[in-house]
Amino acid sequence: QVQLVESGGGLVQAGGSMRLSCAASGRTFSTYGVGWFRQAPGKERVFVTAISWSGGTTYVANSVKGRFTISRDNAKNTVYLQMNSLKAEDTAVYYCATAANMGRLRAGTCDYWGQGIQVTVSS
């Protein structure tokens, strides 16, 4: 069993930066890939970025490539999402999720989900 809790969201101006954290409990966290997803108002939840259990492999959606960076610290059971050059269209509820298989993770077929955290970018 893995429990995920996101933190670090809030309101930021366009062009600014924000870092989200996803803290996990559960002894198997370090063996899971972890991803970030987001859901804007009236839209479906979409994949943003993911990182393998070792941190050696990352995937990033084209919409955030060059602006968002995912990283993890398995000693702290935490995954981070550094978001730079934020745009109004980045406004969404952001979720972290885990899966033992990277393919399922990127597809959104995840084993565990956080409760989500609001990120609002003002233009």
mmCIF file of N, CA, C and O in Angstrom, residues 30-76:
data_model
loop_
_atom_site.group_PDB
_atom_site.id
_atom_site.type_symbol
_atom_site.label_atom_id
_atom_site.label_comp_id
_atom_site.label_asym_id
_atom_site.label_seq_id
_atom_site.Cartn_x
_atom_site.Cartn_y
_atom_site.Cartn_z
ATOM 1 N N SER A 30 10.043 3.179 -3.296
ATOM 2 C CA SER A 30 11.273 3.332 -4.068
ATOM 3 C C SER A 30 11.321 2.415 -5.276
ATOM 4 O O SER A 30 12.164 2.584 -6.152
ATOM 5 N N THR A 31 10.440 1.450 -5.355
ATOM 6 C CA THR A 31 10.434 0.546 -6.500
ATOM 7 C C THR A 31 9.402 0.960 -7.552
ATOM 8 O O THR A 31 9.263 0.293 -8.573
ATOM 9 N N TYR A 32 8.685 2.031 -7.312
ATOM 10 C CA TYR A 32 7.637 2.475 -8.228
ATOM 11 C C TYR A 32 8.108 3.635 -9.101
ATOM 12 O O TYR A 32 8.845 4.503 -8.656
ATOM 13 N N GLY A 33 7.619 3.647 -10.313
ATOM 14 C CA GLY A 33 7.701 4.857 -11.101
ATOM 15 C C GLY A 33 6.665 5.836 -10.561
ATOM 16 O O GLY A 33 5.646 5.438 -10.006
ATOM 17 N N VAL A 34 6.933 7.116 -10.714
ATOM 18 C CA VAL A 34 6.017 8.146 -10.225
ATOM 19 C C VAL A 34 5.761 9.157 -11.325
ATOM 20 O O VAL A 34 6.670 9.558 -12.041
ATOM 21 N N GLY A 35 4.524 9.551 -11.441
ATOM 22 C CA GLY A 35 4.168 10.518 -12.463
ATOM 23 C C GLY A 35 3.350 11.662 -11.908
ATOM 24 O O GLY A 35 2.775 11.570 -10.825
ATOM 25 N N TRP A 36 3.317 12.739 -12.672
ATOM 26 C CA TRP A 36 2.436 13.872 -12.388
ATOM 27 C C TRP A 36 1.438 13.996 -13.523
ATOM 28 O O TRP A 36 1.800 13.877 -14.693
ATOM 29 N N PHE A 37 0.219 14.248 -13.152
ATOM 30 C CA PHE A 37 -0.866 14.471 -14.088
ATOM 31 C C PHE A 37 -1.556 15.772 -13.693
ATOM 32 O O PHE A 37 -1.392 16.264 -12.586
ATOM 33 N N ARG A 38 -2.335 16.312 -14.613
ATOM 34 C CA ARG A 38 -3.093 17.509 -14.264
ATOM 35 C C ARG A 38 -4.443 17.499 -14.948
ATOM 36 O O ARG A 38 -4.616 16.903 -16.011
ATOM 37 N N GLN A 39 -5.370 18.173 -14.304
ATOM 38 C CA GLN A 39 -6.722 18.274 -14.848
ATOM 39 C C GLN A 39 -7.178 19.711 -14.744
ATOM 40 O O GLN A 39 -7.350 20.244 -13.639
ATOM 41 N N ALA A 40 -7.355 20.313 -15.900
ATOM 42 C CA ALA A 40 -7.852 21.684 -15.962
ATOM 43 C C ALA A 40 -9.376 21.667 -15.901
ATOM 44 O O ALA A 40 -10.006 20.640 -16.211
ATOM 45 N N PRO A 41 -10.003 22.774 -15.514
ATOM 46 C CA PRO A 41 -11.460 22.819 -15.415
ATOM 47 C C PRO A 41 -12.130 22.433 -16.728
ATOM 48 O O PRO A 41 -11.782 22.962 -17.797
ATOM 49 N N GLY A 42 -13.045 21.498 -16.657
ATOM 50 C CA GLY A 42 -13.795 21.074 -17.820
ATOM 51 C C GLY A 42 -13.047 20.174 -18.774
ATOM 52 O O GLY A 42 -13.556 19.864 -19.867
ATOM 53 N N LYS A 43 -11.850 19.747 -18.388
ATOM 54 C CA LYS A 43 -11.043 18.902 -19.268
ATOM 55 C C LYS A 43 -10.682 17.595 -18.578
ATOM 56 O O LYS A 43 -10.810 17.456 -17.371
ATOM 57 N N GLU A 44 -10.197 16.663 -19.367
ATOM 58 C CA GLU A 44 -9.785 15.381 -18.829
ATOM 59 C C GLU A 44 -8.408 15.503 -18.170
ATOM 60 O O GLU A 44 -7.625 16.388 -18.501
ATOM 61 N N ARG A 45 -8.142 14.587 -17.274
ATOM 62 C CA ARG A 45 -6.825 14.528 -16.653
ATOM 63 C C ARG A 45 -5.811 14.033 -17.688
ATOM 64 O O ARG A 45 -6.071 13.060 -18.404
ATOM 65 N N VAL A 46 -4.664 14.699 -17.737
ATOM 66 C CA VAL A 46 -3.655 14.357 -18.738
ATOM 67 C C VAL A 46 -2.290 14.146 -18.102
ATOM 68 O O VAL A 46 -1.999 14.686 -17.019
ATOM 69 N N PHE A 47 -1.476 13.408 -18.765
ATOM 70 C CA PHE A 47 -0.114 13.118 -18.322
ATOM 71 C C PHE A 47 0.748 14.364 -18.461
ATOM 72 O O PHE A 47 0.667 15.078 -19.450
ATOM 73 N N VAL A 48 1.598 14.596 -17.454
ATOM 74 C CA VAL A 48 2.539 15.716 -17.500
ATOM 75 C C VAL A 48 3.979 15.215 -17.597
ATOM 76 O O VAL A 48 4.719 15.576 -18.508
ATOM 77 N N THR A 49 4.368 14.373 -16.641
ATOM 78 C CA THR A 49 5.744 13.895 -16.617
ATOM 79 C C THR A 49 5.839 12.694 -15.692
ATOM 80 O O THR A 49 4.978 12.496 -14.832
ATOM 81 N N ALA A 50 6.878 11.883 -15.864
ATOM 82 C CA ALA A 50 7.059 10.704 -15.031
ATOM 83 C C ALA A 50 8.542 10.404 -14.872
ATOM 84 O O ALA A 50 9.368 10.800 -15.717
ATOM 85 N N ILE A 51 8.850 9.668 -13.823
ATOM 86 C CA ILE A 51 10.232 9.308 -13.528
ATOM 87 C C ILE A 51 10.266 7.862 -13.078
ATOM 88 O O ILE A 51 9.372 7.399 -12.371
ATOM 89 N N SER A 52 11.284 7.146 -13.507
ATOM 90 C CA SER A 52 11.415 5.750 -13.132
ATOM 91 C C SER A 52 11.831 5.622 -11.669
ATOM 92 O O SER A 52 12.223 6.600 -11.025
ATOM 93 N N TRP A 53 11.779 4.394 -11.160
ATOM 94 C CA TRP A 53 12.070 4.198 -9.739
ATOM 95 C C TRP A 53 13.492 4.616 -9.395
ATOM 96 O O TRP A 53 13.760 5.103 -8.306
ATOM 97 N N SER A 54 14.418 4.459 -10.321
ATOM 98 C CA SER A 54 15.810 4.816 -10.062
ATOM 99 C C SER A 54 16.092 6.287 -10.316
ATOM 100 O O SER A 54 17.148 6.804 -9.919
ATOM 101 N N GLY A 55 15.167 6.952 -11.005
ATOM 102 C CA GLY A 55 15.401 8.329 -11.402
ATOM 103 C C GLY A 55 16.178 8.450 -12.693
ATOM 104 O O GLY A 55 16.433 9.556 -13.178
ATOM 105 N N GLY A 56 16.537 7.313 -13.271
ATOM 106 C CA GLY A 56 17.372 7.353 -14.457
ATOM 107 C C GLY A 56 16.635 7.637 -15.752
ATOM 108 O O GLY A 56 17.258 7.982 -16.754
ATOM 109 N N THR A 57 15.331 7.487 -15.729
ATOM 110 C CA THR A 57 14.530 7.705 -16.931
ATOM 111 C C THR A 57 13.385 8.647 -16.612
ATOM 112 O O THR A 57 12.699 8.470 -15.609
ATOM 113 N N THR A 58 13.202 9.628 -17.461
ATOM 114 C CA THR A 58 12.077 10.545 -17.301
ATOM 115 C C THR A 58 11.340 10.703 -18.629
ATOM 116 O O THR A 58 11.922 10.518 -19.710
ATOM 117 N N TYR A 59 10.076 11.021 -18.531
ATOM 118 C CA TYR A 59 9.233 11.314 -19.690
ATOM 119 C C TYR A 59 8.540 12.641 -19.410
ATOM 120 O O TYR A 59 8.114 12.901 -18.287
ATOM 121 N N VAL A 60 8.426 13.445 -20.439
ATOM 122 C CA VAL A 60 7.844 14.773 -20.272
ATOM 123 C C VAL A 60 6.906 15.064 -21.437
ATOM 124 O O VAL A 60 7.263 14.850 -22.598
ATOM 125 N N ALA A 61 5.722 15.540 -21.114
ATOM 126 C CA ALA A 61 4.780 15.921 -22.164
ATOM 127 C C ALA A 61 5.308 17.122 -22.933
ATOM 128 O O ALA A 61 5.975 17.998 -22.369
ATOM 129 N N ASN A 62 4.995 17.176 -24.214
ATOM 130 C CA ASN A 62 5.484 18.267 -25.062
ATOM 131 C C ASN A 62 5.034 19.634 -24.545
ATOM 132 O O ASN A 62 5.763 20.624 -24.689
ATOM 133 N N SER A 63 3.866 19.675 -23.947
ATOM 134 C CA SER A 63 3.313 20.949 -23.494
ATOM 135 C C SER A 63 4.128 21.606 -22.384
ATOM 136 O O SER A 63 4.022 22.817 -22.162
ATOM 137 N N VAL A 64 4.937 20.816 -21.674
ATOM 138 C CA VAL A 64 5.715 21.370 -20.561
ATOM 139 C C VAL A 64 7.216 21.150 -20.743
ATOM 140 O O VAL A 64 8.003 21.536 -19.865
ATOM 141 N N LYS A 65 7.609 20.558 -21.833
ATOM 142 C CA LYS A 65 9.016 20.254 -22.053
ATOM 143 C C LYS A 65 9.843 21.542 -22.042
ATOM 144 O O LYS A 65 9.467 22.540 -22.644
ATOM 145 N N GLY A 66 10.955 21.481 -21.316
ATOM 146 C CA GLY A 66 11.825 22.655 -21.206
ATOM 147 C C GLY A 66 11.430 23.589 -20.080
ATOM 148 O O GLY A 66 12.180 24.520 -19.750
ATOM 149 N N ARG A 67 10.255 23.365 -19.497
ATOM 150 C CA ARG A 67 9.792 24.221 -18.402
ATOM 151 C C ARG A 67 9.621 23.459 -17.085
ATOM 152 O O ARG A 67 9.870 24.016 -16.019
ATOM 153 N N PHE A 68 9.189 22.210 -17.173
ATOM 154 C CA PHE A 68 8.937 21.397 -15.974
ATOM 155 C C PHE A 68 10.022 20.329 -15.849
ATOM 156 O O PHE A 68 10.430 19.724 -16.842
ATOM 157 N N THR A 69 10.422 20.069 -14.613
ATOM 158 C CA THR A 69 11.421 19.036 -14.338
ATOM 159 C C THR A 69 10.954 18.171 -13.176
ATOM 160 O O THR A 69 10.573 18.694 -12.128
ATOM 161 N N ILE A 70 11.014 16.873 -13.369
ATOM 162 C CA ILE A 70 10.656 15.944 -12.311
ATOM 163 C C ILE A 70 11.937 15.356 -11.719
ATOM 164 O O ILE A 70 12.914 15.113 -12.434
ATOM 165 N N SER A 71 11.910 15.139 -10.412
ATOM 166 C CA SER A 71 13.049 14.519 -9.739
ATOM 167 C C SER A 71 12.518 13.752 -8.535
ATOM 168 O O SER A 71 11.356 13.925 -8.144
ATOM 169 N N ARG A 72 13.357 12.920 -7.963
ATOM 170 C CA ARG A 72 12.919 12.159 -6.812
ATOM 171 C C ARG A 72 14.067 11.961 -5.837
ATOM 172 O O ARG A 72 15.234 11.929 -6.236
ATOM 173 N N ASP A 73 13.689 11.822 -4.587
ATOM 174 C CA ASP A 73 14.635 11.512 -3.515
ATOM 175 C C ASP A 73 14.054 10.316 -2.772
ATOM 176 O O ASP A 73 13.174 10.474 -1.914
ATOM 177 N N ASN A 74 14.525 9.140 -3.105
ATOM 178 C CA ASN A 74 13.957 7.937 -2.501
ATOM 179 C C ASN A 74 14.249 7.855 -1.008
ATOM 180 O O ASN A 74 13.486 7.239 -0.254
ATOM 181 N N ALA A 75 15.334 8.464 -0.560
ATOM 182 C CA ALA A 75 15.633 8.467 0.871
ATOM 183 C C ALA A 75 14.576 9.238 1.648
ATOM 184 O O ALA A 75 14.319 8.945 2.820
ATOM 185 N N LYS A 76 13.956 10.213 0.982
ATOM 186 C CA LYS A 76 12.908 11.015 1.614
ATOM 187 C C LYS A 76 11.517 10.600 1.153
ATOM 188 O O LYS A 76 10.521 11.226 1.527
#
